[in-house]
Each structure stands twice: as C-alpha cells, then as structure tokens.
Tab-separated table of C-alpha atoms in Angstrom:
chain	number	residue	atom	x	y	z
A	1	MET	CA	87.530	-132.703	145.773
A	2	GLN	CA	85.080	-132.954	148.353
A	3	SER	CA	81.206	-132.408	147.581
A	4	ARG	CA	79.518	-129.670	149.118
A	5	HIS	CA	77.312	-132.068	151.121
A	6	THR	CA	80.497	-133.309	153.064
A	7	LEU	CA	81.374	-129.884	154.179
A	8	THR	CA	78.364	-129.299	156.625
A	9	SER	CA	80.862	-129.109	159.626
A	10	SER	CA	83.407	-126.997	157.568
A	11	GLU	CA	84.859	-123.623	158.350
A	12	ARG	CA	82.902	-122.139	155.564
A	13	SER	CA	79.699	-123.253	157.569
A	14	ARG	CA	80.648	-120.939	160.247
A	15	LEU	CA	82.197	-117.863	158.418
A	16	LEU	CA	80.235	-115.213	156.578
A	17	PRO	CA	81.666	-115.013	153.295
A	18	PHE	CA	83.647	-112.062	151.751
A	19	VAL	CA	82.339	-111.672	148.169
A	20	VAL	CA	85.137	-110.011	145.954
A	21	ALA	CA	83.424	-107.496	143.487
A	22	SER	CA	85.118	-106.283	140.413
A	23	GLY	CA	87.759	-103.519	140.524
A	24	GLU	CA	91.340	-102.819	139.838
A	25	ILE	CA	93.456	-102.576	143.015
A	26	SER	CA	96.996	-102.028	144.029
A	27	PRO	CA	98.585	-105.341	145.102
A	28	ARG	CA	99.792	-105.814	148.652
A	29	ASP	CA	102.011	-108.390	150.185
A	30	GLN	CA	102.552	-109.369	153.636
A	31	ARG	CA	105.730	-108.551	155.207
A	32	ASP	CA	106.311	-112.069	156.825
A	33	LEU	CA	106.234	-113.814	153.324
A	34	MET	CA	108.177	-111.386	151.659
A	35	GLU	CA	111.945	-112.606	152.792
A	36	ARG	CA	111.365	-116.206	154.654
A	37	PRO	CA	111.482	-119.181	152.884
A	38	PHE	CA	107.692	-120.246	152.757
A	39	PHE	CA	107.480	-121.100	149.195
A	40	SER	CA	109.381	-123.514	146.752
A	41	LEU	CA	111.469	-121.053	143.971
A	42	SER	CA	110.930	-123.860	141.409
A	43	LYS	CA	107.988	-124.983	139.206
A	44	THR	CA	109.360	-128.643	139.241
A	45	LYS	CA	107.602	-130.606	141.940
A	46	ARG	CA	109.542	-130.181	145.498
A	47	THR	CA	108.738	-132.675	148.406
A	48	THR	CA	111.949	-131.772	150.255
A	49	PRO	CA	111.012	-129.973	153.038
A	50	ILE	CA	112.122	-126.239	154.080
A	51	LEU	CA	113.829	-126.374	157.542
A	52	TYR	CA	115.015	-122.710	158.356
A	53	ALA	CA	116.015	-121.617	161.864
A	54	THR	CA	117.896	-118.406	162.936
A	55	GLY	CA	117.541	-117.324	166.469
A	56	ASP	CA	114.167	-117.559	167.793
A	57	VAL	CA	112.662	-117.482	164.231
A	58	ARG	CA	111.625	-121.000	162.642
A	59	VAL	CA	110.278	-121.830	159.686
A	60	GLU	CA	109.155	-125.332	158.558
A	61	VAL	CA	107.314	-126.287	154.998
A	62	PHE	CA	106.330	-129.773	154.008
A	63	GLY	CA	104.871	-130.635	150.424
A	64	MET	CA	102.989	-133.669	149.991
A	65	PRO	CA	104.138	-136.127	147.375
A	66	GLU	CA	100.476	-136.141	145.371
A	67	HIS	CA	100.965	-132.154	144.729
A	68	GLY	CA	104.498	-130.937	145.930
A	69	MET	CA	105.182	-127.998	147.785
A	70	ALA	CA	103.430	-124.498	146.992
A	71	THR	CA	105.489	-122.535	144.587
A	72	ILE	CA	106.133	-118.795	144.628
A	73	TRP	CA	103.907	-118.483	141.559
A	74	ASP	CA	101.379	-120.215	143.894
A	75	ALA	CA	101.720	-117.260	146.226
A	76	ASP	CA	100.062	-114.945	143.808
A	77	VAL	CA	96.704	-116.307	144.952
A	78	LEU	CA	97.204	-115.141	148.507
A	79	ILE	CA	98.835	-111.831	147.408
A	80	TRP	CA	95.773	-111.329	145.340
A	81	ALA	CA	93.586	-112.263	148.510
A	82	ALA	CA	95.362	-110.300	150.972
A	83	SER	CA	95.035	-107.160	148.415
A	84	GLN	CA	91.291	-107.665	148.407
A	85	ILE	CA	91.107	-107.848	151.994
A	86	VAL	CA	93.097	-104.726	152.699
A	87	GLU	CA	91.383	-102.758	150.043
A	88	ALA	CA	88.006	-103.944	151.368
A	89	GLU	CA	88.828	-102.705	154.968
A	90	ASN	CA	90.183	-99.464	153.635
A	91	LEU	CA	86.701	-98.737	152.184
A	92	GLY	CA	85.434	-99.539	155.890
A	93	MET	CA	84.007	-103.122	154.868
A	94	THR	CA	83.917	-106.056	156.961
A	95	THR	CA	86.042	-109.003	155.701
A	96	SER	CA	86.428	-112.869	156.189
A	97	ARG	CA	89.017	-115.346	156.179
A	98	PHE	CA	86.182	-117.221	153.804
A	99	LEU	CA	86.265	-115.786	150.141
A	100	ARG	CA	84.108	-115.937	147.243
A	101	PHE	CA	85.171	-114.730	143.837
A	102	THR	CA	85.399	-115.783	140.165
A	103	SER	CA	88.295	-117.312	138.351
A	104	TYR	CA	88.344	-114.616	136.020
A	105	GLN	CA	88.848	-111.923	138.779
A	106	LEU	CA	91.800	-113.785	140.244
A	107	LEU	CA	93.457	-114.850	136.822
A	108	THR	CA	93.295	-111.407	135.119
A	109	GLY	CA	94.030	-109.520	138.787
A	110	ILE	CA	97.646	-111.519	138.888
A	111	GLY	CA	98.077	-110.907	134.987
A	112	ARG	CA	97.346	-114.680	133.795
A	113	GLN	CA	95.337	-115.567	130.632
A	114	THR	CA	91.852	-116.734	130.901
A	115	GLY	CA	91.877	-120.014	128.682
A	116	ALA	CA	91.486	-123.716	129.694
A	117	ARG	CA	94.980	-124.447	130.517
A	118	ASP	CA	95.084	-121.596	133.109
A	119	TYR	CA	91.975	-122.432	134.797
A	120	ALA	CA	93.646	-126.126	135.102
A	121	LEU	CA	96.865	-124.501	136.550
A	122	LEU	CA	94.615	-122.594	139.128
A	123	ARG	CA	93.031	-125.931	140.634
A	124	ALA	CA	96.615	-127.219	140.576
A	125	ALA	CA	97.828	-124.135	142.574
A	126	LEU	CA	94.892	-124.385	144.944
A	127	ALA	CA	95.737	-128.119	145.669
A	128	ARG	CA	99.390	-127.342	146.437
A	129	LEU	CA	98.324	-124.416	148.645
A	130	GLN	CA	96.085	-126.760	150.679
A	131	SER	CA	97.975	-129.508	150.976
A	132	THR	CA	101.324	-127.630	152.064
A	133	VAL	CA	101.969	-127.913	155.757
A	134	VAL	CA	103.691	-124.848	157.385
A	135	ALA	CA	104.950	-124.534	161.020
A	136	THR	CA	106.392	-121.205	162.227
A	137	THR	CA	107.242	-119.322	165.459
A	138	ILE	CA	106.740	-115.754	163.501
A	139	ARG	CA	104.418	-113.818	165.403
A	140	ASN	CA	104.091	-116.358	168.151
A	141	GLY	CA	105.876	-114.154	170.955
A	142	GLN	CA	109.059	-114.816	172.536
A	143	ASN	CA	108.851	-118.444	173.307
A	144	TRP	CA	109.085	-121.174	170.595
A	145	ARG	CA	105.446	-122.065	169.824
A	146	ARG	CA	104.724	-123.953	166.827
A	147	HIS	CA	101.889	-122.395	164.953
A	148	GLN	CA	101.009	-125.126	162.163
A	149	PHE	CA	98.369	-124.542	158.975
A	150	SER	CA	97.942	-124.726	155.396
A	151	TRP	CA	97.922	-122.053	152.889
A	152	ILE	CA	94.380	-122.864	152.119
A	153	THR	CA	92.119	-124.359	154.607
A	154	GLU	CA	89.352	-125.117	152.031
A	155	TRP	CA	88.531	-124.465	148.497
A	156	GLU	CA	86.155	-125.425	145.951
A	157	ILE	CA	85.550	-124.337	142.259
A	158	CYS	CA	82.124	-124.464	140.752
A	159	ALA	CA	82.062	-125.063	137.263
A	160	SER	CA	79.668	-123.373	134.595
A	161	ARG	CA	77.275	-125.143	132.481
A	162	LYS	CA	79.528	-125.385	129.648
A	163	GLY	CA	82.400	-126.902	132.184
A	164	ARG	CA	84.467	-123.848	132.675
A	165	ALA	CA	85.554	-122.728	136.074
A	166	ALA	CA	83.201	-120.083	137.212
A	167	GLY	CA	82.909	-119.267	141.312
A	168	VAL	CA	85.689	-119.945	143.590
A	169	GLU	CA	85.556	-120.265	147.181
A	170	ILE	CA	88.656	-120.399	149.860
A	171	VAL	CA	89.382	-120.108	153.358
A	172	ILE	CA	92.590	-118.844	154.245
A	173	PRO	CA	94.467	-119.531	157.606
A	174	GLU	CA	93.815	-117.293	160.723
A	175	TRP	CA	97.537	-116.799	160.835
A	176	LEU	CA	97.884	-115.276	157.328
A	177	TYR	CA	94.369	-113.418	157.818
A	178	ARG	CA	95.887	-111.490	161.034
A	179	GLY	CA	98.987	-110.744	159.144
A	180	VAL	CA	96.769	-109.210	156.305
A	181	THR	CA	94.639	-107.106	158.672
A	182	ASP	CA	97.633	-105.571	160.619
A	183	ARG	CA	98.463	-102.981	158.437
A	184	SER	CA	102.072	-102.562	159.845
A	185	LEU	CA	102.540	-106.332	158.383
A	186	VAL	CA	101.260	-105.290	154.871
A	187	LEU	CA	103.286	-103.462	151.994
A	188	ALA	CA	102.273	-102.501	148.557
A	189	ILE	CA	104.112	-104.083	145.787
A	190	ASP	CA	104.532	-102.986	142.083
A	191	PRO	CA	101.988	-104.719	139.774
A	192	THR	CA	104.511	-105.642	137.326
A	193	TYR	CA	105.913	-108.022	140.012
A	194	PHE	CA	103.344	-110.544	138.532
A	195	ARG	CA	105.353	-110.572	134.990
A	196	LEU	CA	108.538	-111.694	136.695
A	197	THR	CA	108.938	-115.164	135.270
A	198	GLY	CA	111.962	-116.393	137.676
A	199	GLY	CA	111.484	-117.892	141.158
A	200	ILE	CA	114.623	-116.347	142.472
A	201	GLU	CA	114.077	-112.906	140.843
A	202	ARG	CA	110.378	-113.150	142.448
A	203	TRP	CA	111.782	-113.710	145.901
A	204	LEU	CA	114.492	-111.253	145.276
A	205	TYR	CA	111.855	-108.327	144.649
A	206	ARG	CA	109.950	-109.199	147.753
A	207	VAL	CA	113.137	-109.120	149.778
A	208	ALA	CA	114.308	-105.820	147.951
A	209	ARG	CA	110.786	-104.313	148.731
A	210	LYS	CA	110.713	-105.559	152.264
A	211	HIS	CA	114.491	-104.246	153.108
A	212	ALA	CA	115.564	-101.496	150.828
A	213	GLY	CA	111.925	-99.701	150.724
A	214	ARG	CA	112.548	-96.424	149.605
A	215	GLN	CA	115.700	-95.739	151.397
A	216	SER	CA	118.171	-93.964	149.190
A	217	ALA	CA	121.138	-96.012	150.250
A	218	GLY	CA	119.104	-99.065	149.713
A	219	TRP	CA	120.461	-102.436	151.669
A	220	VAL	CA	123.132	-104.522	151.281
A	221	PHE	CA	123.239	-108.546	151.551
A	222	GLU	CA	125.678	-111.163	151.616
A	223	ILE	CA	124.657	-113.616	148.896
A	224	ALA	CA	125.331	-116.725	151.008
A	225	HIS	CA	123.087	-115.461	153.657
A	226	LEU	CA	120.549	-114.773	150.991
A	227	HIS	CA	120.961	-118.475	149.522
A	228	ARG	CA	120.015	-119.471	153.215
A	229	LYS	CA	117.209	-117.314	153.646
A	230	SER	CA	115.688	-118.416	149.979
A	231	GLY	CA	115.201	-122.152	150.958
A	232	SER	CA	116.525	-122.678	147.318
A	233	LEU	CA	117.499	-126.388	146.777
A	234	ALA	CA	120.193	-124.927	144.373
A	235	ARG	CA	123.729	-125.065	145.409
A	236	ALA	CA	125.413	-121.839	146.904
A	237	ALA	CA	127.526	-121.386	143.870
A	238	ASP	CA	124.650	-121.801	141.273
A	239	PHE	CA	122.224	-119.531	143.504
A	240	ALA	CA	125.177	-116.904	143.347
A	241	PHE	CA	125.558	-117.467	139.633
A	242	ASP	CA	121.771	-116.898	139.272
A	243	ILE	CA	122.025	-113.595	141.362
A	244	ARG	CA	124.814	-112.195	139.221
A	245	ARG	CA	122.739	-113.002	136.183
A	246	ILE	CA	119.680	-111.242	137.540
A	247	ALA	CA	121.560	-108.178	138.688
A	248	ALA	CA	122.920	-108.354	134.930
A	249	ARG	CA	119.716	-107.996	133.485
A	250	GLN	CA	117.898	-105.552	136.152
A	251	PRO	CA	114.542	-107.104	135.891
A	252	LEU	CA	113.445	-106.043	139.411
A	253	PRO	CA	110.657	-103.259	139.087
A	254	GLY	CA	111.920	-100.043	140.766
A	255	TYR	CA	115.159	-101.627	142.097
A	256	CYS	CA	119.067	-101.613	140.926
A	257	LEU	CA	121.152	-104.605	141.810
A	258	ARG	CA	124.815	-104.672	141.984
A	259	VAL	CA	127.095	-107.499	142.760
A	260	GLU	CA	130.205	-106.088	144.951
A	261	ARG	CA	133.050	-107.940	146.657
A	262	ASP	CA	134.575	-107.205	150.042
A	263	GLY	CA	137.438	-109.542	150.618
A	264	GLY	CA	136.158	-113.014	150.422
A	265	ARG	CA	132.578	-111.968	150.631
A	266	GLU	CA	130.211	-111.649	147.640
A	267	LEU	CA	127.699	-108.888	148.298
A	268	LEU	CA	124.385	-107.915	146.370
A	269	ARG	CA	123.453	-104.022	147.000
A	270	ILE	CA	119.906	-103.271	146.249
A	271	ARG	CA	119.025	-99.529	145.870
A	272	PRO	CA	115.290	-98.101	144.880
A	273	THR	CA	115.679	-96.370	141.509
A	274	GLY	CA	113.119	-93.485	142.108
A	275	ASP	CA	110.338	-94.816	139.969
A	276	LEU	CA	108.693	-97.075	142.395
A	277	SER	CA	104.935	-97.950	141.654
A	278	THR	CA	104.339	-98.499	145.508
A	279	TYR	CA	102.637	-96.423	147.918
A	280	PRO	CA	101.606	-96.460	151.855
A	281	VAL	CA	99.108	-99.181	152.244
A	282	ASP	CA	96.431	-96.895	153.710
A	283	LYS	CA	95.849	-94.012	156.121
A	284	THR	CA	95.380	-95.933	159.160
A	285	VAL	CA	99.486	-96.970	159.012
A	286	SER	CA	101.748	-95.788	161.977
A	287	PRO	CA	104.106	-93.135	160.842
A	288	ILE	CA	106.672	-94.768	162.794
A	289	GLY	CA	109.597	-95.861	160.566
A	290	THR	CA	108.001	-94.351	157.296
A	291	LEU	CA	111.300	-92.323	156.568
A	292	GLY	CA	109.204	-89.117	155.844
A	293	VAL	CA	106.725	-90.745	153.700
A	294	ARG	CA	102.891	-89.565	154.377
A	295	SER	CA	100.191	-91.838	154.998
A	296	ILE	CA	97.669	-91.350	152.278
A	297	GLY	CA	94.031	-92.869	151.605
A	298	THR	CA	92.279	-94.528	149.113
A	299	SER	CA	90.237	-91.567	147.343
A	300	GLY	CA	89.456	-92.384	144.012
A	301	VAL	CA	90.130	-96.339	144.454
A	302	PRO	CA	87.510	-98.424	142.593
A	303	LEU	CA	85.338	-100.368	144.743
A	304	SER	CA	87.131	-104.029	145.075
A	305	GLY	CA	85.284	-105.885	147.644
A	306	LEU	CA	81.942	-106.489	149.418
A	307	GLN	CA	80.789	-108.009	152.480
A	308	ALA	CA	78.187	-110.630	151.639
A	309	CYS	CA	75.122	-108.522	153.114
A	310	LYS	CA	72.961	-108.447	149.805
A	311	PRO	CA	71.515	-111.365	147.896
A	312	GLN	CA	74.487	-113.760	146.885
A	313	LEU	CA	75.822	-113.977	143.456
A	314	SER	CA	74.048	-116.586	141.356
A	315	LEU	CA	77.259	-118.685	141.130
A	316	TRP	CA	76.121	-119.843	144.608
A	317	PRO	CA	72.200	-119.843	144.610
A	318	GLU	CA	71.910	-122.734	147.286
A	319	THR	CA	73.821	-120.891	149.632
A	320	ALA	CA	72.382	-117.301	149.212
A	321	ILE	CA	73.251	-114.702	152.032
A	322	PRO	CA	70.677	-112.284	152.971
A	323	ALA	CA	70.337	-108.843	152.514
A	324	LEU	CA	101.931	-98.938	161.943
A	325	ASN	CA	104.570	-99.019	159.539
A	326	LEU	CA	107.034	-100.716	161.765
A	327	SER	CA	110.969	-100.602	161.400
A	328	ASN	CA	112.366	-103.914	160.337
A	329	LEU	CA	114.573	-105.714	162.768
A	330	GLU	CA	115.202	-108.753	160.891
A	331	SER	CA	117.532	-109.278	157.849
A	332	ASN	CA	120.901	-110.983	156.852
A	333	SER	CA	122.126	-107.644	155.778
A	334	TYR	CA	125.906	-106.907	155.293
A	335	VAL	CA	126.536	-103.482	156.885
A	336	ASP	CA	130.450	-102.293	155.931
A	337	GLY	CA	131.818	-104.847	158.317
A	338	PRO	CA	131.484	-108.280	159.401
A	339	GLY	CA	128.276	-109.948	158.447
A	340	ARG	CA	125.861	-110.775	161.064
A	341	SER	CA	122.617	-112.725	160.872
A	342	ALA	CA	120.069	-110.031	162.293
A	343	ASP	CA	117.288	-112.793	162.217
A	344	SER	CA	118.836	-113.477	165.554
A	345	ALA	CA	117.189	-111.853	168.759
A	346	SER	CA	120.446	-110.655	169.822
A	347	HIS	CA	121.175	-108.293	166.899
A	348	GLN	CA	119.416	-105.479	165.178
A	349	SER	CA	120.094	-105.028	161.568
A	350	ILE	CA	121.041	-101.515	160.391
A	351	ALA	CA	120.484	-100.505	156.888
A	352	PRO	CA	123.400	-98.784	155.030
A	353	SER	CA	121.680	-95.381	155.456
A	354	GLY	CA	122.111	-95.690	159.250
A	355	ARG	CA	118.402	-96.285	160.008
A	356	PRO	CA	116.933	-99.625	161.380
A	357	GLY	CA	114.617	-101.153	159.179
A	358	ASP	CA	113.227	-100.751	155.724
A	359	GLY	CA	111.062	-98.066	153.900
A	360	PRO	CA	107.322	-98.183	153.890
C-alpha cells in the first residue's frame, strides 16, 4: 500500500474529510446499485468481466487478476458509507467523498465480527473495491457517455501500536457520491440484509426492495431476465434452480417469494409481507411516487456523522483538521402478458398493481 508521503497530490489532499462518529443508523442503499450487475455474486475470485447492455443502459465491470472483482459482500462497505453520508446530511451536516472512520465502526455497522481475520478480510475487500473498474452510462443522459471509475479511489488503514487495524480513510468516486446525496436515488433497507449469506439472495433482496417496495401486489419477474440482469456466471438452469431454493426457504426480510409458470415462462413473484423494517429516507424526499407513504424526519436518530470541523481524532494526529422518490421506469418485469425488457428506453414497466415503478 502506498505510504502517506506519496499521496501529497492525491484526492485526499484536496478534500475535507468527513469524520464518522459513533451511532447506530438505518442502512440505506443506492438505487442504481440495487438491481444492476455491478458486483460478483460469488466469493470465488472472478476476473471474467460483466458486460450488460439493454437499451441505452450499459454496465461494464472489470476485475483485476491480482484481487478479482468486488463482490456483493464487499458492497457492504459502500452501503455503510452511503448510510453515514445520508444520515449526516439529514442532520444538516456537510459531508465529503473523503471518509474517516474506525474499522470497528464499519465492521460492527455491517454485522461483522471484529477479530484479526475480519480485519484481514476488510483489507481484502478494500483492495477489490479499488481495483475493480466500472464503466456505465447510468445517469449520464440520453447519449451513450462512458463514465469510468473504481468503487474506492483511495484507501488506507492505520494500524495501532499492537498491529491491529484502527483508523481507515477512503475516498469514494464522484458518481457514487452524487447518487447518494440525491435522495431520490436512495432507499432504506432492512438491517437484517447483512445477515443474508448467499450472493444471489443478497442481490435478489435489493431487486425486491427497489421494485416491489411496499406495493401490496408486489412485482413479477421472468427468471430468465433476472439471470441476465444479475451478471451471474452460473448457467441459466442453475440460476433458476437457486431461485427456486431461495423461494422455498423464504430468507428475504420483508418479502415473500413464489415461483410461478405461465406457459413456457418461469416467473418469480415478489410481495411485501407487511413487516418491512424500512422507512422513507428523510423528510426531503419528493412525495411523487410514494404510494401514499408520508415522508418522515429523523427525530430521535442518534448522531452518526460529523464534518471535520473540530480537532481531528488522534488516529490521524499528523493531519489534524482545525477547529424525490421517483417512479421506477426500468425493470425486467413480467406483466400478465408477453415479457418485455423495460430497461429499454422504448418501454415503461408497469407493476402488477397497475402503477409504474416501485415503493419508497
């Protein structure tokens, strides 16, 4: 890892750090990451690229041979960072792409243990997030424009005197930061998401949360379309088998799954169970498309983040700092008739409830 002395011209030297404070918060996820194939769904090292295109939406993900592609478990780091940024801004604080926190804060925030092995796994996750290269047209307008970045631009872990990981510094890309600070692009997720152990079931929960939301009729997908959207390297038949096993176990918090058939089509119906542990992101969300759910504030929420405006934490003494929830128009849903890829700009997906888009 690069030493601090070689980073004088880095982004960290040009950004004010956002110092994360202690406090439990509601996890939030970024809509663009919740259904598209941005991460490997396997813990096995993957270097085979993800090349996904439908209509004017393209996603390309490349993993380097040394570390492999970032996994959906590595994405927990990004979810946690996004949650901290959203919470801090809800409290009227200034945030930054440059985050400072402790390994303990992050690991406990995503439900991990804090042993030596867990700190080692965190280092490996940060390495994969930095070495993974993403190119996408999402949020780049109507014309195909390639926006390329890595999930983490820079990172550094400071060790304690006993050799344990202590302070962590990361810089997230502008593309992700814009997607987090735009409240219409953020959804609260169930905290028990972090307990899901399978890559496909984790991805499937994020798809369910984005599309089915709180709609009583839920959402219906062709399993073949889900396979294409997942970026999984599994054969289509094996992927469908995994979906059937997941539906039999019902592991997704807040959602019920049912596999159905319509002629030669195999479908997955996702319905909310009525005990969703998710709420609107904050009071600034536009009421458009919220299906009657009121926007609420964050009164009573414990402090979770602080802009570095006071003397810096002692972990970094040498760098002390002085004192619209939009309707979803894209899915591969099946709507009581011939399936159609609504990622295409020429089609608009309609939920089984008859409303376009998902719940809040």
